[in-house]
mmCIF file of C-alpha atoms in Angstrom:
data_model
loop_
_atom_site.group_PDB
_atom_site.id
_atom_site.type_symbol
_atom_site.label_atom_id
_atom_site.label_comp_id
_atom_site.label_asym_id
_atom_site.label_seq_id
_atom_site.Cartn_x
_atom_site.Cartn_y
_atom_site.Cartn_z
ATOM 1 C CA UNK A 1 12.449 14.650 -1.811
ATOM 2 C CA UNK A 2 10.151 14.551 1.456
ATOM 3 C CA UNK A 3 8.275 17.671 0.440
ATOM 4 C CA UNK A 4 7.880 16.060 -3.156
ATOM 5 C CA UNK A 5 6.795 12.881 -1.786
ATOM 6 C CA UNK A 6 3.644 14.512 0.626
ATOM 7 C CA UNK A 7 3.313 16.874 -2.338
ATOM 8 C CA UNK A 8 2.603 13.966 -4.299
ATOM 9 C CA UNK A 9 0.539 11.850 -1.634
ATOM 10 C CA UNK A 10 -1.376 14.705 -0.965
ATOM 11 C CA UNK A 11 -3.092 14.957 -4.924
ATOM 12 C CA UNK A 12 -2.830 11.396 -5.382
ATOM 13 C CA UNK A 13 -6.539 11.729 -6.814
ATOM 14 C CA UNK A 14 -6.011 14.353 -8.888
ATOM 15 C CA UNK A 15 -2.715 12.656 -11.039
ATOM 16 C CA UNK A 16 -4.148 8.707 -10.797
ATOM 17 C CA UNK A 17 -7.118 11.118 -12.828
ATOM 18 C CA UNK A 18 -4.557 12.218 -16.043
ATOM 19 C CA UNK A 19 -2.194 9.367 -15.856
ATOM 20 C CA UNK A 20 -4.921 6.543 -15.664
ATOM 21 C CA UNK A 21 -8.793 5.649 -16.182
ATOM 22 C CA UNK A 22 -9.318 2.958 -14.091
ATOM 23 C CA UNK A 23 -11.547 -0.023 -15.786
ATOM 24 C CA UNK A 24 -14.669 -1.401 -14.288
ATOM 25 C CA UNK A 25 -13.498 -4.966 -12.707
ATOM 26 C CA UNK A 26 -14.883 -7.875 -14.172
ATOM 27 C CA UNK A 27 -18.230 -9.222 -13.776
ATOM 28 C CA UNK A 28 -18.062 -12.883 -11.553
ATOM 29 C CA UNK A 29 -19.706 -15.221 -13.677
ATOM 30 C CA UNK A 30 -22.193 -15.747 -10.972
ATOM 31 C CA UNK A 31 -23.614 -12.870 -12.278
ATOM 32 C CA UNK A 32 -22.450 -12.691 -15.485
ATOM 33 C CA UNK A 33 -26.719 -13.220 -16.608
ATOM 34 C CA UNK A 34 -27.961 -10.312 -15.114
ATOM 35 C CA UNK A 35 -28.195 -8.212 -18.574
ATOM 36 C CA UNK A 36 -28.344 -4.205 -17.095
ATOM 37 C CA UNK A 37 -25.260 -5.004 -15.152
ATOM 38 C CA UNK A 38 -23.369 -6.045 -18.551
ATOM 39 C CA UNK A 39 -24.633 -3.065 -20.662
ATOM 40 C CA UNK A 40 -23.209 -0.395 -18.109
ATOM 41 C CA UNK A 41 -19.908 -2.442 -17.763
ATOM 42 C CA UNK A 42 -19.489 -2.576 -21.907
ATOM 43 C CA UNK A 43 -20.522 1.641 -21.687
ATOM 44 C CA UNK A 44 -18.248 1.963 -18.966
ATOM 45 C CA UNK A 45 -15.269 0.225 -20.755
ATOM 46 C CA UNK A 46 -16.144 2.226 -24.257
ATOM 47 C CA UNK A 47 -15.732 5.301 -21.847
ATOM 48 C CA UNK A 48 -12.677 4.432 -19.954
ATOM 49 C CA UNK A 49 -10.974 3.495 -23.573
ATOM 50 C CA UNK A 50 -12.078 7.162 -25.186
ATOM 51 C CA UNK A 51 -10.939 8.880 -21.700
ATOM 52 C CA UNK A 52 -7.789 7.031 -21.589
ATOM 53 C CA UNK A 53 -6.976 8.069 -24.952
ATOM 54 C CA UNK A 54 -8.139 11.624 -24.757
ATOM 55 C CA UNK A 55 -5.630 12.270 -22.069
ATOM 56 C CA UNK A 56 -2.895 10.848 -23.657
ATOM 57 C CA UNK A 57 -3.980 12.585 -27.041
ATOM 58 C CA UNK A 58 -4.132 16.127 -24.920
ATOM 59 C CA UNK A 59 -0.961 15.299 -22.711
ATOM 60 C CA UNK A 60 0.952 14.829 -26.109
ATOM 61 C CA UNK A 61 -0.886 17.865 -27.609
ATOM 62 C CA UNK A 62 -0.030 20.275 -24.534
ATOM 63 C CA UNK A 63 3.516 19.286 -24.695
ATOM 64 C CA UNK A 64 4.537 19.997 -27.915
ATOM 65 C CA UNK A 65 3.388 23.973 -27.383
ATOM 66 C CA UNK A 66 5.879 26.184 -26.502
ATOM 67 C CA UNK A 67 5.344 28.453 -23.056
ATOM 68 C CA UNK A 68 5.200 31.475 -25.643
ATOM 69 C CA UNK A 69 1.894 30.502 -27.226
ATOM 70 C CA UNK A 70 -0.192 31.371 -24.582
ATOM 71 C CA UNK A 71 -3.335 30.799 -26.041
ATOM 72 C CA UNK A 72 -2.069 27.720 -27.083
ATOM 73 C CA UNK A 73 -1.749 27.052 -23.396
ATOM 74 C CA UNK A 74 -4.886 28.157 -22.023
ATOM 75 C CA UNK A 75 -6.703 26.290 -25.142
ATOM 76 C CA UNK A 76 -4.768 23.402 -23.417
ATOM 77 C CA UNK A 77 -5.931 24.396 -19.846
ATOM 78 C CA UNK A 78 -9.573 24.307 -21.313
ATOM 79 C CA UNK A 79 -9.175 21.313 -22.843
ATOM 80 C CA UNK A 80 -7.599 19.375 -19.288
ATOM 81 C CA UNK A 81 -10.666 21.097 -17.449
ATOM 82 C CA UNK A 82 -13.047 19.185 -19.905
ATOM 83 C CA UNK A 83 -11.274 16.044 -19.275
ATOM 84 C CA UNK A 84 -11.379 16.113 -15.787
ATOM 85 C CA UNK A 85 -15.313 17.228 -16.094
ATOM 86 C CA UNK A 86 -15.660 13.578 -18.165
ATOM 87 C CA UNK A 87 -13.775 11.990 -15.703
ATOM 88 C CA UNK A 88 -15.322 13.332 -12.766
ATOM 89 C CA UNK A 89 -18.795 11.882 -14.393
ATOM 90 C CA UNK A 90 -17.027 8.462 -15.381
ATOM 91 C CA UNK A 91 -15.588 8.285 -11.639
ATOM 92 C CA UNK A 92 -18.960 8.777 -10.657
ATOM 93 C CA UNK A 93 -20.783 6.263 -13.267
ATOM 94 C CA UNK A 94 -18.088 3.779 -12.132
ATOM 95 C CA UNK A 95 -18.763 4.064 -8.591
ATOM 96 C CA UNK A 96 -22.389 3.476 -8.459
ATOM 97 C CA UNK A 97 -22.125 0.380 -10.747
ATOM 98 C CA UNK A 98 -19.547 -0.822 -8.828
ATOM 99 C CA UNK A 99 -21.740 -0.763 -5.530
ATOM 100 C CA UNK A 100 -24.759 -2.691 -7.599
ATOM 101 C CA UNK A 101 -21.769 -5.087 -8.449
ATOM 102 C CA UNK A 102 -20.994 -5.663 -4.918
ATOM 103 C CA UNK A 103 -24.565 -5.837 -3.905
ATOM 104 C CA UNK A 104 -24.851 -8.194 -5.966
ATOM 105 C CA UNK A 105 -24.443 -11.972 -4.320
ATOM 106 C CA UNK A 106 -21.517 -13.797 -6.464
ATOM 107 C CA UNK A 107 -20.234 -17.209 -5.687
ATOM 108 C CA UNK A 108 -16.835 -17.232 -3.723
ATOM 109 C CA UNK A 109 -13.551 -17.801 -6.283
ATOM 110 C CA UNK A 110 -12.600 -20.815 -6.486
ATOM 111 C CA UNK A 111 -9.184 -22.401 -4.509
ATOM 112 C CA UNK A 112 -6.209 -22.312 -6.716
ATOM 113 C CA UNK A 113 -4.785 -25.518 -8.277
ATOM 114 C CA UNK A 114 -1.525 -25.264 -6.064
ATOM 115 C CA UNK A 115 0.540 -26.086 -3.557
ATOM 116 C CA UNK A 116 1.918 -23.816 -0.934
ATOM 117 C CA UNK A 117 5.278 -23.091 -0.280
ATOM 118 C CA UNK A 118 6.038 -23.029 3.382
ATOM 119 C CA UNK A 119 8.837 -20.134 3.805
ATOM 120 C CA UNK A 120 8.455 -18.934 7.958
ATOM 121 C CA UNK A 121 8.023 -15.388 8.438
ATOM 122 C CA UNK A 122 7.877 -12.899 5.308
ATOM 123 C CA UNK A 123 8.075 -9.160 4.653
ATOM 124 C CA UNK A 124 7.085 -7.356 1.784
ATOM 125 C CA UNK A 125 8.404 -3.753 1.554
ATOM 126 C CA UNK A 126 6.392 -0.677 -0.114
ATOM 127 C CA UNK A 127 7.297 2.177 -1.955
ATOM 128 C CA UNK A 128 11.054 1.851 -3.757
ATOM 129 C CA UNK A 129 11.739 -1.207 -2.151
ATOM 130 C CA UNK A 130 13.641 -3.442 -5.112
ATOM 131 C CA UNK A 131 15.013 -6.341 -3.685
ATOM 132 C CA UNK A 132 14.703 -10.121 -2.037
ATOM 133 C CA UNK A 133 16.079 -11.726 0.521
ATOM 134 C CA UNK A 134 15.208 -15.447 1.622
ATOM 135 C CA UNK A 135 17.069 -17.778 4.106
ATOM 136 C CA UNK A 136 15.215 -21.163 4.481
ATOM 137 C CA UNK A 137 13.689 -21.655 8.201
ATOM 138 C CA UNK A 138 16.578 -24.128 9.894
ATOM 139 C CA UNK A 139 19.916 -22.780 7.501
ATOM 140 C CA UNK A 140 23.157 -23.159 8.295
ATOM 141 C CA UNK A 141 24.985 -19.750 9.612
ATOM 142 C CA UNK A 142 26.895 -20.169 6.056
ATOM 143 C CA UNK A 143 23.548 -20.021 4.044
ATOM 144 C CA UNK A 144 22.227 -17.090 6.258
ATOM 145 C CA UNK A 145 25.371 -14.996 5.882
ATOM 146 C CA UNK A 146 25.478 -15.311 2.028
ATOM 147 C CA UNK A 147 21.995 -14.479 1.465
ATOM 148 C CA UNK A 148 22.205 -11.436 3.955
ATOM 149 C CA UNK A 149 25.775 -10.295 1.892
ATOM 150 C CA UNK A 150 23.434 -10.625 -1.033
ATOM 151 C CA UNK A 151 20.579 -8.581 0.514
ATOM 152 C CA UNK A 152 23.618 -5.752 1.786
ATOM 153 C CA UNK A 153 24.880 -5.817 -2.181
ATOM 154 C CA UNK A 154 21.290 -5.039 -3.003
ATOM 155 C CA UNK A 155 21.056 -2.024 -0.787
ATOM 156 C CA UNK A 156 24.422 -0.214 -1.551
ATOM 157 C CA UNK A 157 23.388 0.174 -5.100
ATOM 158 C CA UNK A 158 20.279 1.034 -4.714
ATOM 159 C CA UNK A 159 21.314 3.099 -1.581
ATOM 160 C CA UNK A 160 18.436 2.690 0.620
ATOM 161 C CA UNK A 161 19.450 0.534 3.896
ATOM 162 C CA UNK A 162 17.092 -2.635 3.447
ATOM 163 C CA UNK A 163 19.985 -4.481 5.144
ATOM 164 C CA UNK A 164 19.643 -1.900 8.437
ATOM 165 C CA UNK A 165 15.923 -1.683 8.381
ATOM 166 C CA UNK A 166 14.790 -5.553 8.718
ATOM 167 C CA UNK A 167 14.967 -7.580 11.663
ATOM 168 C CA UNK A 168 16.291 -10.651 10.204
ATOM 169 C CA UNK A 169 16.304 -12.627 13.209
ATOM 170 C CA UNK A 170 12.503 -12.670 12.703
ATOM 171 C CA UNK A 171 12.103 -12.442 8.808
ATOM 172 C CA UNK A 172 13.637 -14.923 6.568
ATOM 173 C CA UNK A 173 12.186 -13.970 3.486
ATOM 174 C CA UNK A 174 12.109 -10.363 2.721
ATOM 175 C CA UNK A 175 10.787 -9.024 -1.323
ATOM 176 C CA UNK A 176 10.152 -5.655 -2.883
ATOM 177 C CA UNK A 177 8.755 -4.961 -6.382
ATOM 178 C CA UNK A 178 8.821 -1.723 -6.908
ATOM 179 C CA UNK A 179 8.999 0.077 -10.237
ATOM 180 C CA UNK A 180 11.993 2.040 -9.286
ATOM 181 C CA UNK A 181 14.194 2.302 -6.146
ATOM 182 C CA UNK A 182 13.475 6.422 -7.165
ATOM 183 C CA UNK A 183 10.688 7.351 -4.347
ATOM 184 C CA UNK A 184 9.217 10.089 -6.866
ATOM 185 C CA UNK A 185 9.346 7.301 -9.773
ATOM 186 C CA UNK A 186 7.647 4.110 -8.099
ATOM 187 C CA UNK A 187 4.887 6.724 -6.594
ATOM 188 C CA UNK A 188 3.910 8.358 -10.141
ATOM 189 C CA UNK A 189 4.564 4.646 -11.879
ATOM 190 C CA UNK A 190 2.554 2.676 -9.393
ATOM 191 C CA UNK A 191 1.653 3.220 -5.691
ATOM 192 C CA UNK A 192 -0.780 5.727 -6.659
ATOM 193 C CA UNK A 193 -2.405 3.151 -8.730
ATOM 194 C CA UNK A 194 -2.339 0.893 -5.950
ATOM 195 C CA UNK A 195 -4.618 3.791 -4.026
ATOM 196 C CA UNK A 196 -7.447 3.011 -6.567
ATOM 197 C CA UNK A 197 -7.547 -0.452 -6.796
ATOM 198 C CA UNK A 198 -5.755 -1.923 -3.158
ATOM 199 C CA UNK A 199 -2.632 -2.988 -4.420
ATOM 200 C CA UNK A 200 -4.222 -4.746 -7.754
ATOM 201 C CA UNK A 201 -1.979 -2.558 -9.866
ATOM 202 C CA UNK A 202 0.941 -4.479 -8.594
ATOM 203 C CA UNK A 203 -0.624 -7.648 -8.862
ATOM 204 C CA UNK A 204 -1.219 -7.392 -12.723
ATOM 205 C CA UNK A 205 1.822 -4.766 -13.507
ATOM 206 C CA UNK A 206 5.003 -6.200 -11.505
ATOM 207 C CA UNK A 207 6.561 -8.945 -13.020
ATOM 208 C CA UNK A 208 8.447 -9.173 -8.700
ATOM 209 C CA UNK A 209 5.035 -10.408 -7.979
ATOM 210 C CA UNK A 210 5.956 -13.768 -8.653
ATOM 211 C CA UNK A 211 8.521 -14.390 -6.731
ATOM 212 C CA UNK A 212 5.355 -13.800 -3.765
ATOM 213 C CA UNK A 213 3.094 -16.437 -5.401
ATOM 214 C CA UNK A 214 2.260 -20.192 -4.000
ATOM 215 C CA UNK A 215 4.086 -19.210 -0.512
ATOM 216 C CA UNK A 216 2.782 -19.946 2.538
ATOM 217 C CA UNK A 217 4.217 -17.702 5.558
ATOM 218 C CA UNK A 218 3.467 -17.766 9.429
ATOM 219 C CA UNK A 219 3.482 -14.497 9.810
ATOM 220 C CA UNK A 220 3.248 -12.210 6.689
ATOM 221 C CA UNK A 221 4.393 -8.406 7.924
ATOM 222 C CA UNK A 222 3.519 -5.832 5.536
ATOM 223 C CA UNK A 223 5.079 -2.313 5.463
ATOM 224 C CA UNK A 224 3.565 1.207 3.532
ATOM 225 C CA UNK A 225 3.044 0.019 -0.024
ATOM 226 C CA UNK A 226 3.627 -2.976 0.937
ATOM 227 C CA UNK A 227 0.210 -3.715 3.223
ATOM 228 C CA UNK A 228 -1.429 -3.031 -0.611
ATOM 229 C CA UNK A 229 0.680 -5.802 -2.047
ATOM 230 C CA UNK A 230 -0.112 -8.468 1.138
ATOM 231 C CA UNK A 231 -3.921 -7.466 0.693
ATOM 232 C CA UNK A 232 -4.203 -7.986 -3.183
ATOM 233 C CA UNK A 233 -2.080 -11.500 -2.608
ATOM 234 C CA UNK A 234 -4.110 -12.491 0.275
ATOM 235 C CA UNK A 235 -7.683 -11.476 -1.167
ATOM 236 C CA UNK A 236 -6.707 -13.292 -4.477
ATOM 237 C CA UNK A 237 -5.442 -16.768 -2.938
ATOM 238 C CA UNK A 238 -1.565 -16.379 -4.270
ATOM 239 C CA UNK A 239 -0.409 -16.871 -0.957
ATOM 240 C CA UNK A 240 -1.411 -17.717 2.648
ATOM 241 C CA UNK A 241 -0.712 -16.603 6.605
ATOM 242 C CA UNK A 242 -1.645 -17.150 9.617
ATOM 243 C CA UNK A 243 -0.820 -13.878 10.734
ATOM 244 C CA UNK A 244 -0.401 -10.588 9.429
ATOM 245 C CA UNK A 245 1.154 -7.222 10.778
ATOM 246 C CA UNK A 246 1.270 -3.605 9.042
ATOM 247 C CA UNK A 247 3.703 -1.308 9.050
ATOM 248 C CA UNK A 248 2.809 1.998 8.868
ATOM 249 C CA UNK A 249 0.615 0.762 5.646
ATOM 250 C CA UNK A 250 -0.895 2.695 2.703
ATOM 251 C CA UNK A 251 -4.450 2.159 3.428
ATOM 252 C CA UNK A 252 -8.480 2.781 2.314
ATOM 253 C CA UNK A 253 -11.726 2.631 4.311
ATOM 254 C CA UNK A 254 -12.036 -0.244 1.376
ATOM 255 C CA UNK A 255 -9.379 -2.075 2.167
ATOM 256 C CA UNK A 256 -9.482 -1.871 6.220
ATOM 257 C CA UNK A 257 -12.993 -3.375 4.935
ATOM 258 C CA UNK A 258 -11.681 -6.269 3.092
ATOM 259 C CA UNK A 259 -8.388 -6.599 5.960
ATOM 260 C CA UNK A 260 -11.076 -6.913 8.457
ATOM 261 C CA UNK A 261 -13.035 -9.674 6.060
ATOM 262 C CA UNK A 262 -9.902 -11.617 5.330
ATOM 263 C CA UNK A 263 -9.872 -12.423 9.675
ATOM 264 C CA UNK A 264 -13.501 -12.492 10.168
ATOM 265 C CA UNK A 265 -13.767 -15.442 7.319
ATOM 266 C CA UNK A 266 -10.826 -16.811 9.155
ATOM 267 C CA UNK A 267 -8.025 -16.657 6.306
ATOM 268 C CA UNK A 268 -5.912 -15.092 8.444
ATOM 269 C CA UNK A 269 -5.560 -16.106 12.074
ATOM 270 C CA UNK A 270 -4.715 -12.332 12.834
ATOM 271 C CA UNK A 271 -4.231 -8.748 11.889
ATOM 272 C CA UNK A 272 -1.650 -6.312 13.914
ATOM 273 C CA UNK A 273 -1.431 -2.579 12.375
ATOM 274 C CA UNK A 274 1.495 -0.527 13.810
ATOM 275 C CA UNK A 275 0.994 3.254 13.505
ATOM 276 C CA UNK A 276 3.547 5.982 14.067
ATOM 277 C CA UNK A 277 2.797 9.414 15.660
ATOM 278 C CA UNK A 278 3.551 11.652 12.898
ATOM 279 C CA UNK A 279 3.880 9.082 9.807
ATOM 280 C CA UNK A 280 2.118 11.076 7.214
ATOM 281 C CA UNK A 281 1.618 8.227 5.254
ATOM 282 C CA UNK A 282 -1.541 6.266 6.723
ATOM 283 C CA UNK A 283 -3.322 9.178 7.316
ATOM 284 C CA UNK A 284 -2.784 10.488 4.127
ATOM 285 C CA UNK A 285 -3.829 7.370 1.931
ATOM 286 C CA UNK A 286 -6.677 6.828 3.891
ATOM 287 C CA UNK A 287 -8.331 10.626 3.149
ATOM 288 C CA UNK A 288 -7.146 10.752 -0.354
ATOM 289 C CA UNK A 289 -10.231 8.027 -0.586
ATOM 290 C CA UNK A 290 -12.564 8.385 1.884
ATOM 291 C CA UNK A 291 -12.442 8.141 5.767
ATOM 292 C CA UNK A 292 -15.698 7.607 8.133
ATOM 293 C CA UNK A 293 -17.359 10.541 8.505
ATOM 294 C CA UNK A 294 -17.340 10.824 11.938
ATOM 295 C CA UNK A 295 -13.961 10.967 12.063
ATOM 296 C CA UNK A 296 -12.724 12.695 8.645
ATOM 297 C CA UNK A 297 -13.057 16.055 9.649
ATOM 298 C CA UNK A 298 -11.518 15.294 13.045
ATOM 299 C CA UNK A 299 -8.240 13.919 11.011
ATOM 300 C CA UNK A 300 -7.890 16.415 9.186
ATOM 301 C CA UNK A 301 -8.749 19.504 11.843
ATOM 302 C CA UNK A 302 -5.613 17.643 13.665
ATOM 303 C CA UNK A 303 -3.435 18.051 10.375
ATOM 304 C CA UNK A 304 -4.192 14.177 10.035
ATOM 305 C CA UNK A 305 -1.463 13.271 12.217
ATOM 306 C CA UNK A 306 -2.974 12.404 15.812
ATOM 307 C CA UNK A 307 -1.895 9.068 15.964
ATOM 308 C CA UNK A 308 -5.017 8.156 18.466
ATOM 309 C CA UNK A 309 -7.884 9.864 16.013
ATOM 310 C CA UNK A 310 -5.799 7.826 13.131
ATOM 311 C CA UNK A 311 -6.309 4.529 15.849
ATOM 312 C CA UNK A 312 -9.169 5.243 16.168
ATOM 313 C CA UNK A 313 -10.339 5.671 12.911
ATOM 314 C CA UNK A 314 -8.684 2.262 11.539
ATOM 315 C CA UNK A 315 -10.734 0.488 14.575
ATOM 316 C CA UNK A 316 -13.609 1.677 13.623
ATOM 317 C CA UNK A 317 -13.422 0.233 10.202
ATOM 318 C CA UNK A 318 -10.893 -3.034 10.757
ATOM 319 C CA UNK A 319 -12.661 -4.319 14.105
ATOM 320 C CA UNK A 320 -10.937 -7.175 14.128
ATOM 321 C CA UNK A 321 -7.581 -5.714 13.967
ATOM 322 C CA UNK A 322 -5.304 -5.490 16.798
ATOM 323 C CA UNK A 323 -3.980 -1.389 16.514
ATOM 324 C CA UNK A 324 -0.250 -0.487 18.502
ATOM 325 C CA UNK A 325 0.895 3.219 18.179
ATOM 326 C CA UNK A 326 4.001 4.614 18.426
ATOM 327 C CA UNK A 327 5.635 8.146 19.418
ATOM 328 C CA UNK A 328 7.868 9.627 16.740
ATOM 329 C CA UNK A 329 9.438 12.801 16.840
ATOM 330 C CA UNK A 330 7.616 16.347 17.187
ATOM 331 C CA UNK A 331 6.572 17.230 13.876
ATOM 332 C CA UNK A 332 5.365 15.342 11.245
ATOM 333 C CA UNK A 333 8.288 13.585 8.905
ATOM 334 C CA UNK A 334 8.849 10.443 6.337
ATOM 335 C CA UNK A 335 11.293 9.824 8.690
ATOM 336 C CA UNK A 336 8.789 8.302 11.486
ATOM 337 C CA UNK A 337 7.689 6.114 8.427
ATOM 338 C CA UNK A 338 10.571 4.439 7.737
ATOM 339 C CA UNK A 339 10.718 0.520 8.248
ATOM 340 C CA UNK A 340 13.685 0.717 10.811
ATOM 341 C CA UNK A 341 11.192 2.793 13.497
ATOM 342 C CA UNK A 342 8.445 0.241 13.057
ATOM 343 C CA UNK A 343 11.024 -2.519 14.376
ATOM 344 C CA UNK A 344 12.212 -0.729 16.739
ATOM 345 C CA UNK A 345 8.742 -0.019 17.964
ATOM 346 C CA UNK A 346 7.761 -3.756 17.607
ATOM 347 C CA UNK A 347 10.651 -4.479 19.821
ATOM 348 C CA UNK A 348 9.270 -1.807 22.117
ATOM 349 C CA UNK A 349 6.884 -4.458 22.847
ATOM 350 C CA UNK A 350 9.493 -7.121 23.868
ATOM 351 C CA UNK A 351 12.028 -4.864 26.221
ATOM 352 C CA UNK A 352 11.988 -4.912 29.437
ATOM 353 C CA UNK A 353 13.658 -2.703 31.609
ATOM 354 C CA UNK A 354 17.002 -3.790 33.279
ATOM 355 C CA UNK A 355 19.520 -2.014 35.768
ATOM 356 C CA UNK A 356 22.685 -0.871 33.756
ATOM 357 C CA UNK A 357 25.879 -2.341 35.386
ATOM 358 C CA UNK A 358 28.049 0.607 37.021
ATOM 359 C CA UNK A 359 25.470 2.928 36.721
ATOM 360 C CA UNK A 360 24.296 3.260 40.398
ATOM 361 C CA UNK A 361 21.211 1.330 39.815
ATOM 362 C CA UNK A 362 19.865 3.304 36.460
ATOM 363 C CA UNK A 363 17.034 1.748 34.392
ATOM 364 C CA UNK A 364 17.962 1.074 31.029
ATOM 365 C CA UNK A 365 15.414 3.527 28.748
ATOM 366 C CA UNK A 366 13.628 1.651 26.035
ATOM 367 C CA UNK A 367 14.317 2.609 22.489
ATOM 368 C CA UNK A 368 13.374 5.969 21.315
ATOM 369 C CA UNK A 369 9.914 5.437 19.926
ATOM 370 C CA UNK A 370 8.317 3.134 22.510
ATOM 371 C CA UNK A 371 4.954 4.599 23.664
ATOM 372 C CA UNK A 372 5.475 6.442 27.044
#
């Protein structure tokens, strides 16, 4: 399943390219006048339709020949190669009308007609994370054990240890909206969907999403996947923080740009990214877009996992951002990306060294992953 998973990180470009077009976004009405802009976007959407339902058309095709036609096959090999030609040209079409777009000054969206929720501290997992947890700020022990049987129920049947992995004494509201608690399935159904448009997918596809809505946290932690979710709630007003921290997050240069924007406008107090030495999983979602050039080739010379060129590289593009690394094993592993190392190595931050009774005046070590 690990090998699968980087397998799958790793062309993440390639299969969001067969599985699906993305549309052009929407033109603000602030610039909804400016006629050039709406011709491309109505040429780009005719395109994205025909592309969308040439692959489908060819996927369906393809199938239905048996291995023993082989010039069925390579007809069908000829046929994907075309595709990917058309999309390669659409990608590119999309890209530079989407940077006029941007250039283009639009009026800031207006605040939504609702009231927040205040809920403390929240955690959204990532990728096959299916489940919620919440336990009002100021319950009774009663209240706090129920919902934490309920959140143990969750995690035996979809046997992934949410219950082990959270520090509860600091999160009182925990959700995941995953497609599937399957890693493979939630990855080909919608993370890598998520790469493209930073965490919108979600937004629009996962009816979990509102169950995140009208809440207002103080601090709003964020881990893999889940740092696209936070970004697309936070960017689009559903919910509010004062502070954010990532967890080993699926990232883009795009959205460390619009992290970075959320603090420097002041919507968020804060931004804290924790990064694990050998985590494959920043590194890897932030080439399969695009990294800063100055530091790409270094990234990937080091096999993309030296946590400091990774540091360094998110600084560069989220200045605001606060970055804390981590040490995590000797080679890299999904298991240095699981959510039970980041809180240990958030409590790294927190320990402090005592003597251990009977033990002739030996320092307690800190936990396994603290930074030596």
């Amino acid at each position: 399943m690990r090998r699968a998973v980087i397998a799958l990180m790793l062309s993440l470009v390639a299969t969001s390219a067969r599985a699906q077009v993305p549309s052009p976004a929407p033109i603000p009405a602030s610039v909804s006048a400016i006629a050039d802009l709406q011709t491309e976007h109505a040429r780009l959407s005719r395109e994205q339709r025909r592309l969308a339902k040439e692959v489908a058309d060819q996927d369906a095709a393809c199938r239905a020949i048996p291995s023993t036609n082989v010039t069925g096959k390579q007809n069908c090999t000829a046929w994907g190669a075309r595709i990917m030609q058309d999309f390669g040209r659409y990608r590119a079409d999309l890209a530079a009308w989407t940077a006029r777009l941007k250039a283009t000054p639009a009026a800031a969206p207006a605040a939504p007609d609702q009231t927040y929720r205040y809920v403390g501290n929240g955690l959204v997992g990532g990728t096959s994370w299916r489940t919620g947890y919440y336990s009002p700020v100021g319950a009774s022990p009663e209240v706090r054990a129920r919902a934490f049987e309920a959140l143990r129920q969750q995690a035996r049947l979809a046997n992934i240890p949410f219950d082990e992995s959270v520090d509860l004494e600091r999160y009182n509201f925990v959700i995941g909206i995953a497609a599937s608690t399957d890693q493979w399935t939630d990855l080909r159904k919608r993370v890598v969907f998520d790469q493209l448009r930073n965490g919108a997918y979600s937004r629009e596809s996962q009816e979990g999403y509102n169950a995140i809505k009208g809440r207002r946290f103080d601090e709003l932690g964020c881990h893999s996947n889940g740092a696209m979710i936070c970004l697309a709630a936070l960017d689009n007003s559903d919910v509010k923080a004062d502070h954010v921290v990532l967890y080993g997050p699926q990232v883009t240069a795009e959205g460390l740009e619009m992290w970075n924007k959320l603090v420097a406008e002041g919507r968020i107090k804060s931004l804290k990214i924790y990064l694990n030495e050998n985590d494959p999983v920043p590194a890897f979602s932030l080439l399969a877009n695009r990294a800063p050039p100055e530091h790409a080739a270094r990234l990937a010379k080091s096999l993309f996992f030296d946590v400091k060129t990774l540091r360094d590289t998110v600084k560069s593009i989220a200045t605001e951002a606060t970055i804390v690394t981590g040490s995590c094993g000797t080679r890299p592993s999904t298991d240095c990306h699981g959510m039970a190392v980041y809180t240990a190595l958030r409590k790294c931050e927190s320990f402090k060294a005592e003597r251990v009774p009977g033990a002739g005046g030996a320092m307690a070590p800190p936990p396994p992953n603290c930074p030596r």
